[in-house]
């Protein structure tokens, strides 16, 4: 049965641009999945998706007009039920055959399977393969039902009575198998071969498609439409760089903007616009954002990545004289830039620190208070971290930066463009004459905002960024706002990954358990609600005292007390380690390596990469498999004998040569391994253990641990306990056992 290529297109009203790429990919993937399941095409079929503002389409290779027939073996019933004592068909069997479309003559063709009571009758038949018309109808309906539609639209069909739901009204359906129309229908439309090109520049309308394979070419040549999303996107990129190169400039690199613009045009034409240089006095982040977000322009940067007064317009029309298009876009962008300049000028009339008190009127969370209270907690945490990492000087700067970190939320610019929070705080802090490390910390405390984002530029920024993320995690967990499934409204997973990256990549020798305790104490300080604006550098969190009350942890500060669930710190600790495990696996470490290190829950995250490298080096040693297996065996023995092991090894009770040799080997190797561990040389610490293989093997070959003599047994368990402690300081080596 010969196969031909298939083309399906839905011609629709303008689709939502931010969803278009996903809609196009999902439509073609769902069509292909259904046709493969019905065996109308193979799993190796090439699938091309088409998506433009007014169409969703798919092209599939090697599609059959009809699927091959399939042999079917149907189990009917037990032989004892289907045949009587004389071997004749019972009424029950005849009724079952009739339901399958067979008559009494089929009884002689039945075969048996099984033995005894399990012996059953089976009927063999051939199921006809689905026709393409049947299969495509089913595939179309399934594909449309699966589309990731952000918001469904209801509309009436041409009959004026029937209401249907889809992402946008559909006005045309094309289904071509080779050169033949496939008779399918959807949303009140019947398939044909006519489609439509560009609204204004199509050479013919409608575009009558000759075959499935001519679709893209005919639309481009006759309809002035580049149907392929990927091809249209690549054409925009080429034109952007071609327009910028003669000016010695480069367009802003923004993949999301590029995707959105690709979804807004059917045949792109890039033009160059300009605006008055006076607007360049406004921070370039503001101008770039307003041009991208509001007008979908590509601002042009110079070689130093500084904004210029030129921008690129991606037009959907290509007139012979484009001056009117350019002038129209220049006229539209000026009010946007003027607004940005107005906001910037107005905001600078008021010092940043004068806005801090206003945060007391901004609700952060109804269970966690205002942004003002949040800032106080951040300031407390940042100051303690700063004092730990850099003494009083760093603590004071971190406290000041934390106090001002959220002040720009009350500025006009951030009110208009929330994406600029932090960035505008930095500009306003510099305008107020604050030191650069404090100003940049205000901007950087949101970092890292996403995977691959840069870290804060200074120690002050690191302290405030840690404080912000710790405050958020501990606060949200303390009120039960934990991520569930794919729901994470407060971006707590991102905050956890931010803490991990800050600690590891900044190589901070800070104990995670201690950091969480600091955040917990800051959250417990409910009394600060009465006087939240008091500068926290006048206090000492070290003076806070923890006490127990009715099973809850209560933090006393001399003001007021807030009850916090006792498991909050451990829950956050485990949550961070779960994120860390995934991150390390993504970085190429094996699950066993990650498990071996993280099982010990090392609180200094900055040491974990060194531990993993050491484990990987140890695993490559020829002695590693045997030692890992022995370590697992030791762990199991100690677990079963819990409470029996003696505290220290009594050398006088070592009666076997193998246990004496193991004790001596430990006496020589353990100090070297411990010294290397204390010095942070985890590789040397683990590699020193290789010499234990022979005495450990000999011990298990010749020594009975569970001796009848209780004192002897306890002494041997104490020896194994010492061995276990020595071997598992860097990582739990039993996790490396196969």
XYZ file of C-alpha atoms in Angstrom:
738
model
C 0.000 0.000 0.000
C 1.718 3.224 -1.184
C 2.278 6.080 1.232
C 2.089 9.783 0.487
C 2.712 12.923 2.484
C -0.088 14.558 4.444
C -0.824 18.259 5.009
C -3.352 19.565 7.528
C -4.044 23.264 8.146
C -6.490 25.150 10.339
C -7.008 28.705 9.080
C -7.984 30.846 12.069
C -8.331 34.377 13.308
C -5.211 35.936 14.880
C -3.820 33.575 17.503
C -2.371 34.718 20.869
C 1.273 35.482 20.045
C 2.844 34.288 23.289
C 1.188 30.897 22.906
C 1.611 30.414 19.150
C 4.873 28.459 19.178
C 3.577 25.930 21.703
C 0.245 25.661 19.917
C 1.948 24.865 16.614
C 4.257 22.272 18.129
C 1.467 20.647 20.149
C -0.913 20.481 17.167
C 1.550 18.691 14.886
C 2.825 16.402 17.662
C -0.695 15.311 18.655
C -1.672 14.635 15.027
C 1.436 12.531 14.498
C 0.958 10.640 17.768
C -2.602 9.655 16.868
C -1.765 8.630 13.291
C 1.167 6.529 14.511
C -1.080 4.847 17.107
C -3.539 3.960 14.312
C -0.636 2.641 12.194
C -1.372 5.095 9.400
C 2.255 6.252 9.534
C 5.458 5.090 11.156
C 7.148 6.387 14.276
C 10.002 7.557 12.026
C 7.740 9.860 9.983
C 9.161 13.362 9.549
C 6.846 15.929 11.119
C 7.019 19.625 10.190
C 4.912 22.083 12.127
C 3.598 25.341 10.713
C 2.402 28.213 12.859
C 1.711 31.779 11.823
C -0.633 34.419 13.274
C -3.522 32.976 11.246
C -2.775 29.284 10.846
C -1.775 26.053 12.555
C -0.533 23.306 10.274
C 1.374 20.046 10.105
C 3.134 18.128 7.335
C 3.801 14.397 7.838
C 5.713 12.068 5.566
C 4.827 8.496 4.638
C 1.130 8.437 5.527
C -0.950 5.497 4.270
C -4.392 5.825 2.703
C -5.405 2.842 4.780
C -3.688 1.026 7.624
C -2.808 -2.633 7.157
C -5.299 -5.238 8.322
C -4.415 -6.831 11.653
C -4.987 -10.429 12.770
C -6.972 -10.561 16.002
C -7.292 -13.515 18.365
C -10.300 -13.143 20.667
C -10.724 -15.216 23.807
C -14.318 -16.446 23.882
C -14.956 -18.587 26.962
C -13.800 -21.767 28.744
C -14.156 -24.943 26.688
C -16.453 -26.420 29.352
C -18.883 -23.538 28.804
C -18.642 -23.282 25.014
C -18.956 -26.965 24.117
C -21.316 -29.606 25.465
C -20.400 -33.199 26.298
C -20.785 -34.134 22.634
C -18.442 -31.387 21.541
C -21.211 -29.298 20.023
C -21.440 -25.519 20.378
C -23.593 -24.316 23.234
C -26.069 -21.416 22.836
C -23.675 -19.241 24.856
C -20.891 -19.842 22.336
C -23.144 -19.206 19.340
C -24.338 -15.945 20.915
C -20.749 -14.814 21.509
C -19.777 -15.623 17.925
C -22.753 -13.683 16.628
C -21.586 -10.672 18.611
C -18.274 -10.910 16.739
C -20.058 -11.134 13.367
C -19.533 -14.878 12.908
C -22.048 -17.745 12.601
C -22.114 -21.436 13.557
C -19.784 -22.310 10.680
C -16.955 -20.591 12.586
C -17.094 -23.205 15.372
C -14.853 -25.561 13.404
C -12.204 -22.818 13.024
C -11.889 -22.132 16.754
C -8.692 -23.170 18.522
C -7.912 -24.019 22.091
C -5.286 -22.675 24.484
C -4.452 -23.672 28.043
C -4.918 -26.908 29.950
C -7.510 -28.449 32.214
C -9.949 -25.981 33.729
C -8.028 -23.097 32.163
C -8.497 -24.374 28.609
C -10.359 -21.736 26.572
C -11.721 -21.238 23.058
C -10.259 -18.561 20.807
C -11.587 -17.075 17.572
C -9.151 -15.769 14.963
C -10.223 -12.949 12.657
C -8.793 -10.066 10.689
C -9.547 -6.480 11.754
C -9.590 -4.118 8.791
C -7.140 -1.220 9.082
C -8.470 2.281 9.558
C -8.886 4.452 6.475
C -7.078 7.782 6.436
C -10.402 9.634 6.498
C -11.433 7.799 9.668
C -8.008 8.034 11.266
C -7.424 11.689 10.458
C -10.871 12.628 11.757
C -10.020 10.953 15.042
C -6.531 12.492 15.096
C -7.845 15.996 14.404
C -10.381 15.835 17.199
C -7.772 14.475 19.616
C -5.183 17.103 18.615
C -7.588 19.989 19.056
C -8.694 18.681 22.451
C -5.062 18.458 23.645
C -3.948 21.928 22.573
C -2.453 23.993 25.439
C -4.950 26.806 24.965
C -4.332 29.633 27.466
C -7.938 30.852 27.258
C -10.746 29.197 25.313
C -13.004 31.356 23.140
C -16.660 30.506 22.451
C -18.152 31.508 19.121
C -21.088 30.649 16.856
C -20.823 28.769 13.604
C -22.287 30.140 10.382
C -25.622 28.442 11.054
C -26.158 31.017 13.794
C -27.168 28.390 16.361
C -24.249 26.125 17.097
C -21.713 27.353 19.669
C -18.199 25.849 19.725
C -15.069 26.440 21.793
C -11.558 26.925 20.451
C -8.606 29.229 20.914
C -9.884 31.509 18.107
C -12.617 31.167 15.446
C -11.621 28.779 12.651
C -12.512 29.781 9.079
C -10.866 27.139 6.940
C -9.666 23.531 6.939
C -7.181 21.964 4.531
C -6.420 18.224 4.472
C -4.367 16.919 1.549
C -2.978 13.423 1.121
C -0.623 13.878 -1.767
C -2.811 15.799 -4.206
C -6.094 14.397 -2.874
C -8.435 16.046 -0.367
C -9.126 13.898 2.699
C -12.866 14.136 3.560
C -12.748 15.242 7.193
C -14.607 17.969 9.053
C -14.172 19.935 12.246
C -15.954 22.881 13.899
C -18.543 22.929 11.143
C -15.924 23.115 8.357
C -15.255 20.567 5.615
C -11.744 19.997 4.357
C -10.675 21.394 1.013
C -7.527 22.650 -0.697
C -8.079 26.406 -0.437
C -6.269 28.592 2.073
C -5.478 32.286 2.388
C -2.251 34.216 2.334
C -1.203 37.612 3.672
C -4.070 40.005 4.417
C -2.606 42.770 2.237
C 0.219 41.367 0.129
C -1.000 37.998 -1.149
C -0.627 37.730 -4.917
C -3.746 35.541 -5.211
C -6.620 34.806 -2.876
C -7.512 32.137 -2.109
C -4.315 30.129 -2.542
C -5.350 26.829 -4.132
C -2.925 24.149 -2.987
C -1.966 21.540 -5.552
C -0.509 19.020 -3.124
C 0.634 18.520 0.437
C 4.260 19.109 -0.536
C 3.596 22.420 -2.302
C 2.057 24.043 0.790
C 5.032 26.034 2.092
C 6.215 27.090 -1.371
C 2.798 28.184 -2.618
C 2.064 30.144 0.536
C 5.387 31.962 0.241
C 5.177 32.710 -3.489
C 1.443 33.217 -3.960
C 0.319 34.155 -0.459
C 3.351 36.185 0.757
C 3.408 34.121 3.973
C 6.268 32.199 5.566
C 4.232 29.447 7.202
C 7.050 27.820 9.160
C 7.583 29.402 12.580
C 11.247 28.367 12.633
C 11.921 29.690 9.121
C 10.173 32.978 9.859
C 12.133 33.376 13.094
C 15.427 32.719 11.337
C 14.513 35.280 8.678
C 13.824 37.895 11.367
C 17.204 37.205 12.999
C 18.945 37.569 9.643
C 17.179 40.844 8.885
C 17.839 42.251 12.370
C 21.568 41.735 12.052
C 21.596 42.908 8.440
C 19.899 46.165 9.465
C 22.138 46.732 12.498
C 25.500 45.876 10.908
C 25.839 48.964 8.625
C 25.260 51.162 11.703
C 27.959 49.369 13.700
C 25.331 48.342 16.237
C 23.744 45.140 17.526
C 20.120 44.340 18.448
C 19.138 43.367 21.973
C 19.319 39.600 22.382
C 15.934 38.454 23.687
C 14.657 35.013 22.697
C 11.202 35.550 24.213
C 10.727 38.829 22.329
C 11.922 37.164 19.133
C 9.370 34.369 19.548
C 6.595 36.867 20.236
C 7.425 39.017 17.223
C 7.659 35.900 15.045
C 4.106 35.134 16.139
C 2.892 38.609 15.169
C 4.010 38.717 11.533
C 3.516 36.454 8.540
C 6.212 37.944 6.297
C 8.662 40.068 8.308
C 10.247 43.282 7.108
C 12.782 44.924 9.454
C 13.032 48.740 9.491
C 15.185 51.183 11.476
C 13.624 53.872 13.676
C 15.122 56.627 15.852
C 14.182 58.737 18.875
C 15.562 61.905 20.487
C 18.889 61.491 22.287
C 17.531 63.405 25.303
C 15.737 60.249 26.386
C 19.075 58.478 26.815
C 19.437 60.272 30.147
C 16.940 57.743 31.500
C 18.506 54.418 32.638
C 18.714 52.217 29.585
C 16.954 49.332 31.340
C 13.804 51.490 31.497
C 13.930 52.466 27.824
C 14.758 48.967 26.667
C 11.926 47.481 28.703
C 9.288 49.922 27.465
C 10.359 49.441 23.844
C 10.318 45.660 24.151
C 7.257 45.189 26.341
C 4.968 47.827 24.888
C 6.062 48.203 21.276
C 7.847 44.913 20.492
C 10.874 46.790 19.145
C 14.479 45.620 19.224
C 16.616 48.413 20.756
C 20.077 48.811 19.225
C 23.211 48.740 21.381
C 26.740 49.914 20.637
C 29.906 47.831 20.988
C 29.950 48.518 24.754
C 26.308 47.331 25.076
C 25.139 50.900 25.690
C 21.728 51.852 24.369
C 21.639 54.121 21.318
C 18.743 56.221 20.024
C 17.964 53.702 17.284
C 15.679 50.689 17.320
C 14.468 48.019 14.908
C 10.837 47.543 13.896
C 9.629 44.168 12.617
C 6.824 45.137 10.247
C 4.262 42.807 8.696
C 4.121 44.808 5.452
C 6.745 45.711 2.875
C 5.687 48.904 1.071
C 7.909 50.383 -1.631
C 8.262 53.497 0.521
C 8.517 52.513 4.184
C 8.899 56.057 5.503
C 5.279 56.259 6.658
C 5.649 53.006 8.606
C 8.875 54.217 10.243
C 7.464 57.633 11.121
C 4.335 56.086 12.576
C 6.347 53.839 14.864
C 8.620 56.722 15.901
C 5.574 58.794 16.749
C 4.121 55.974 18.862
C 7.300 55.292 20.858
C 7.890 58.913 21.958
C 5.073 59.020 24.557
C 6.337 55.769 26.035
C 9.842 57.172 26.419
C 8.472 60.454 27.756
C 6.560 58.539 30.436
C 9.729 56.728 31.464
C 11.625 60.020 31.701
C 8.845 61.571 33.755
C 8.798 58.656 36.211
C 12.585 58.771 36.545
C 12.659 62.525 37.168
C 9.817 62.365 39.697
C 11.292 59.428 41.613
C 14.636 61.189 42.081
C 12.947 64.083 43.866
C 12.541 61.846 46.908
C 15.434 60.059 48.620
C 15.266 56.268 48.609
C 15.542 55.937 52.385
C 12.566 58.268 52.836
C 10.372 55.637 51.192
C 11.256 52.903 53.679
C 8.574 53.887 56.196
C 5.940 53.572 53.463
C 6.619 49.836 53.246
C 4.666 49.465 56.494
C 1.525 50.099 54.431
C 2.298 47.457 51.779
C 1.036 43.953 52.590
C 3.562 41.202 51.950
C 1.435 38.256 53.122
C -1.556 38.292 55.438
C 0.183 35.817 57.763
C 3.635 37.378 57.542
C 2.784 41.050 57.749
C 3.909 43.967 55.627
C 6.880 44.577 53.387
C 8.189 46.734 56.210
C 8.240 43.787 58.597
C 9.798 41.670 55.888
C 12.582 44.226 55.415
C 13.264 44.197 59.149
C 13.666 40.430 59.075
C 15.901 40.657 56.009
C 17.998 43.325 57.700
C 18.418 41.197 60.813
C 19.480 38.147 58.801
C 21.783 40.125 56.493
C 23.515 41.791 59.419
C 24.204 38.499 61.213
C 25.479 36.869 58.004
C 27.648 39.907 57.284
C 29.150 39.838 60.764
C 29.922 36.139 60.396
C 31.523 36.495 56.964
C 33.245 39.861 57.226
C 32.940 41.401 60.651
C 31.222 44.597 61.763
C 32.047 46.611 58.608
C 30.344 44.106 56.300
C 27.470 43.713 58.782
C 26.714 47.443 58.737
C 26.758 47.647 54.946
C 24.635 44.512 54.581
C 22.141 45.891 57.091
C 21.896 49.224 55.264
C 21.476 47.571 51.857
C 18.801 45.213 53.218
C 16.917 48.146 54.762
C 16.753 49.839 51.334
C 16.354 46.677 49.228
C 12.562 46.907 48.815
C 12.191 50.708 48.935
C 11.986 51.037 45.150
C 8.709 49.088 45.211
C 7.086 52.419 46.091
C 8.575 54.346 43.145
C 6.564 55.334 40.074
C 8.972 53.562 37.727
C 8.694 50.188 39.457
C 4.952 50.699 39.798
C 4.786 50.951 35.997
C 7.467 48.328 35.291
C 7.677 45.761 38.140
C 10.452 43.987 36.226
C 12.763 46.882 37.164
C 12.601 46.331 40.927
C 16.093 46.258 42.308
C 17.534 47.862 39.192
C 15.837 51.179 39.921
C 16.762 50.879 43.579
C 20.389 50.794 42.510
C 20.048 53.900 40.322
C 18.225 55.850 43.019
C 20.752 54.786 45.682
C 23.604 56.017 43.483
C 21.725 59.267 42.893
C 21.456 59.655 46.685
C 25.225 59.291 46.980
C 25.384 55.825 48.524
C 28.464 53.662 47.992
C 28.450 51.422 44.945
C 28.666 48.189 46.945
C 25.439 49.121 48.768
C 23.741 50.359 45.579
C 24.671 47.249 43.607
C 23.594 45.033 46.525
C 20.092 46.536 46.237
C 19.953 45.416 42.609
C 21.758 42.130 43.131
C 19.772 40.832 46.081
C 17.274 39.289 43.637
C 20.052 37.255 42.006
C 20.294 34.571 40.841
C 16.827 34.982 39.339
C 17.000 31.982 36.981
C 19.289 29.134 35.956
C 22.552 30.506 34.642
C 21.986 34.000 36.027
C 24.992 35.809 37.454
C 25.576 36.090 41.191
C 25.776 39.332 43.206
C 28.854 41.423 42.468
C 30.001 41.973 46.067
C 29.982 40.395 49.514
C 27.333 42.919 50.557
C 25.091 41.714 47.723
C 25.672 38.073 48.670
C 24.649 38.766 52.296
C 21.441 40.552 51.275
C 20.593 37.984 48.570
C 20.954 35.170 51.101
C 18.870 37.108 53.618
C 16.086 37.702 51.092
C 15.871 34.050 50.081
C 16.229 32.649 53.597
C 13.550 35.015 54.897
C 11.179 33.933 52.137
C 11.752 30.195 52.489
C 11.538 30.078 56.279
C 8.572 32.436 56.347
C 6.530 30.564 53.766
C 7.300 27.156 55.257
C 6.396 28.419 58.735
C 2.845 29.198 57.557
C 2.451 26.006 55.511
C 2.939 27.549 52.056
C 5.030 24.717 50.623
C 5.299 23.876 46.902
C 3.081 20.989 45.807
C 3.491 19.195 42.500
C 3.972 21.744 39.753
C 2.493 24.548 41.864
C 5.014 26.943 43.358
C 3.327 30.364 43.518
C 6.043 31.921 45.674
C 8.934 30.524 43.568
C 10.349 28.708 46.594
C 12.207 26.190 44.431
C 13.966 29.080 42.706
C 14.837 30.601 46.091
C 16.290 27.283 47.272
C 18.428 26.970 44.139
C 19.536 30.572 44.654
C 20.733 29.789 48.183
C 22.567 26.721 46.900
C 24.355 28.659 44.171
C 25.213 31.558 46.472
C 26.791 29.243 49.045
C 28.593 26.935 46.632
C 29.739 29.296 43.884
C 30.726 32.034 46.350
C 32.566 29.324 48.366
C 31.073 30.537 51.626
C 32.046 28.468 54.647
C 28.643 29.107 56.186
C 26.708 26.365 57.923
C 23.247 25.942 56.361
C 21.750 24.802 59.646
C 23.050 27.983 61.308
C 21.717 30.166 58.496
C 18.256 28.654 58.861
C 18.391 29.171 62.606
C 19.197 32.855 62.052
C 16.235 33.194 59.670
C 14.009 31.318 62.098
C 14.925 33.676 64.924
C 14.279 36.700 62.737
C 10.818 35.348 61.890
C 10.086 34.634 65.507
C 10.661 38.287 66.387
C 7.010 39.312 66.316
C 7.715 42.183 68.673
C 9.409 44.054 65.871
C 5.943 44.614 64.403
C 5.627 47.340 67.011
C 8.845 49.033 66.009
C 9.829 47.437 62.690
C 11.756 50.425 61.353
C 14.304 50.286 64.187
C 17.703 49.603 62.673
C 18.684 46.055 63.421
C 22.375 46.879 63.838
C 21.338 48.290 67.230
C 20.335 44.768 68.236
C 22.140 41.441 68.529
C 20.349 38.342 67.366
C 22.822 36.449 69.526
C 20.826 37.762 72.472
C 17.726 35.912 71.275
C 16.905 32.914 73.391
C 15.029 29.816 72.308
C 12.698 28.001 74.676
C 10.142 25.216 74.404
C 6.415 25.714 74.872
C 3.687 23.111 74.210
C 5.646 21.345 71.484
C 6.239 24.515 69.474
C 9.415 26.511 69.079
C 9.020 30.034 70.432
C 11.606 32.732 69.912
C 11.852 35.379 72.627
C 13.296 38.805 71.863
C 12.181 40.951 74.723
C 9.252 42.293 72.667
C 6.581 39.777 71.745
C 6.576 36.111 70.736
C 5.418 34.323 67.544
C 4.745 30.608 67.549
C 6.528 28.714 64.776
C 5.952 24.998 63.990
C 8.919 23.011 65.355
C 9.604 21.167 62.095
C 10.032 24.337 60.024
C 13.821 24.391 60.005
C 14.160 20.689 59.183
C 11.558 20.953 56.413
C 13.421 23.838 54.781
C 16.756 22.038 55.236
C 15.410 18.911 53.499
C 13.749 20.994 50.772
C 17.055 22.686 49.937
C 18.852 19.331 49.814
C 16.205 17.925 47.463
C 16.857 20.796 45.063
C 20.612 20.333 45.507
C 20.390 16.640 44.600
C 18.614 17.449 41.334
C 21.069 20.228 40.518
C 24.098 17.978 41.064
C 22.644 15.205 38.907
C 22.049 17.776 36.160
C 25.725 18.720 36.446
C 26.761 15.173 35.529
C 27.268 13.460 38.888
C 25.736 10.006 39.152
C 22.821 9.269 41.441
C 25.054 7.031 43.596
C 27.714 9.727 43.951
C 25.163 12.357 44.904
C 23.407 10.005 47.301
C 26.692 9.039 48.966
C 27.548 12.652 49.784
C 24.116 14.105 50.530
C 23.039 11.256 52.799
C 25.408 12.722 55.402
C 23.676 16.118 55.040
C 26.947 18.129 55.143
C 25.842 21.559 56.382
C 28.590 23.521 54.581
C 27.331 23.371 50.989
C 30.502 24.933 49.601
C 32.350 21.709 50.489
C 29.988 19.430 48.584
C 31.618 19.746 45.121
C 34.961 18.794 46.666
C 33.350 15.832 48.391
C 31.792 14.690 45.119
C 35.096 14.956 43.269
C 36.718 12.938 46.051
C 34.009 10.268 45.842
C 34.397 10.057 42.072
C 38.167 9.653 42.463
C 37.689 7.011 45.164
C 35.200 5.077 43.015
C 37.850 4.787 40.307
C 40.250 2.951 42.659
C 40.465 -0.836 42.238
C 39.833 -1.247 45.988
C 36.619 0.827 45.895
C 34.010 -1.866 45.051
C 35.195 -4.187 47.823
C 35.413 -1.382 50.386
C 31.975 -0.050 49.447
C 30.471 -3.531 49.796
C 32.255 -4.064 53.117
C 31.049 -0.678 54.346
C 27.491 -1.642 53.501
C 27.938 -4.906 55.356
C 29.351 -3.094 58.387
C 26.413 -0.695 58.383
C 23.920 -3.556 58.323
C 25.686 -5.369 61.159
C 25.777 -2.259 63.328
C 22.131 -1.512 62.610
C 21.071 -4.988 63.740
C 23.293 -4.821 66.825
C 22.229 -1.353 67.858
C 23.233 -0.683 71.488
C 25.569 -3.692 71.749
C 28.756 -2.050 70.431
C 31.231 -0.954 73.057
C 32.360 2.653 73.238
C 36.052 2.013 72.584
C 38.015 -0.996 71.411
C 39.693 -3.001 74.187
C 42.955 -4.088 72.590
C 43.295 -6.862 75.167
C 40.182 -8.557 73.816
C 41.467 -8.753 70.216
C 42.096 -12.500 70.022
C 42.087 -13.153 66.275
C 45.046 -12.142 64.103
C 42.727 -10.508 61.529
C 41.020 -8.257 64.064
C 44.369 -7.284 65.559
C 45.603 -6.417 62.046
C 42.484 -4.355 61.297
C 42.858 -2.468 64.592
C 46.500 -1.732 63.800
C 45.641 -0.605 60.253
C 42.966 1.715 61.597
C 45.420 3.108 64.120
C 47.762 4.003 61.276
C 45.270 5.082 58.570
C 42.523 6.834 60.564
C 44.763 9.706 61.809
C 45.950 10.387 58.251
C 42.403 10.268 56.863
C 41.089 12.459 59.681
C 43.872 15.016 59.252
C 43.199 15.266 55.514
C 39.471 15.623 56.233
C 40.097 18.393 58.758
C 42.253 20.195 56.182
C 39.470 19.950 53.600
C 41.458 17.551 51.406
C 38.641 15.082 50.907
C 40.345 13.272 48.045
C 43.363 12.421 50.191
C 41.092 11.432 53.065
C 39.232 8.902 50.938
C 42.250 7.612 49.077
C 43.957 6.827 52.381
C 41.206 4.289 52.974
C 42.372 2.118 50.068
C 44.950 0.513 52.344
C 42.124 -0.874 54.472
C 40.937 -3.299 51.801
C 43.231 -6.198 52.732
C 42.700 -6.062 56.525
C 38.940 -5.578 56.077
C 38.705 -8.553 53.698
C 40.745 -10.692 56.082
C 38.577 -9.665 59.020
C 35.343 -10.765 57.356
C 36.962 -13.957 56.049
C 38.178 -15.196 59.440
C 36.443 -13.330 62.264
C 32.988 -14.162 63.630
C 31.541 -10.818 64.723
C 28.557 -12.277 66.566
C 30.640 -14.338 68.967
C 28.941 -16.179 71.825
C 30.961 -14.237 74.379
C 29.057 -10.911 74.891
C 32.224 -8.990 75.785
C 34.040 -10.294 72.713
C 31.055 -9.494 70.503
C 30.768 -5.965 71.899
C 34.487 -5.371 71.333
C 34.278 -6.487 67.707
C 31.240 -4.311 67.169
C 33.192 -1.400 68.658
C 35.970 -2.109 66.148
C 33.481 -2.100 63.283
C 31.956 1.096 64.643
C 35.367 2.752 64.554
C 35.886 1.480 61.007
C 32.464 2.787 59.974
C 33.155 6.264 61.369
C 36.551 6.424 59.664
C 35.206 5.376 56.277
C 32.120 7.599 56.218
C 33.327 11.068 57.129
C 33.438 12.369 53.539
C 30.522 10.325 52.209
C 28.473 7.228 52.917
C 30.545 4.806 50.851
C 27.941 2.056 51.150
C 25.876 4.027 48.617
C 28.512 3.205 45.991
C 27.977 -0.542 46.388
C 26.383 -2.191 43.362
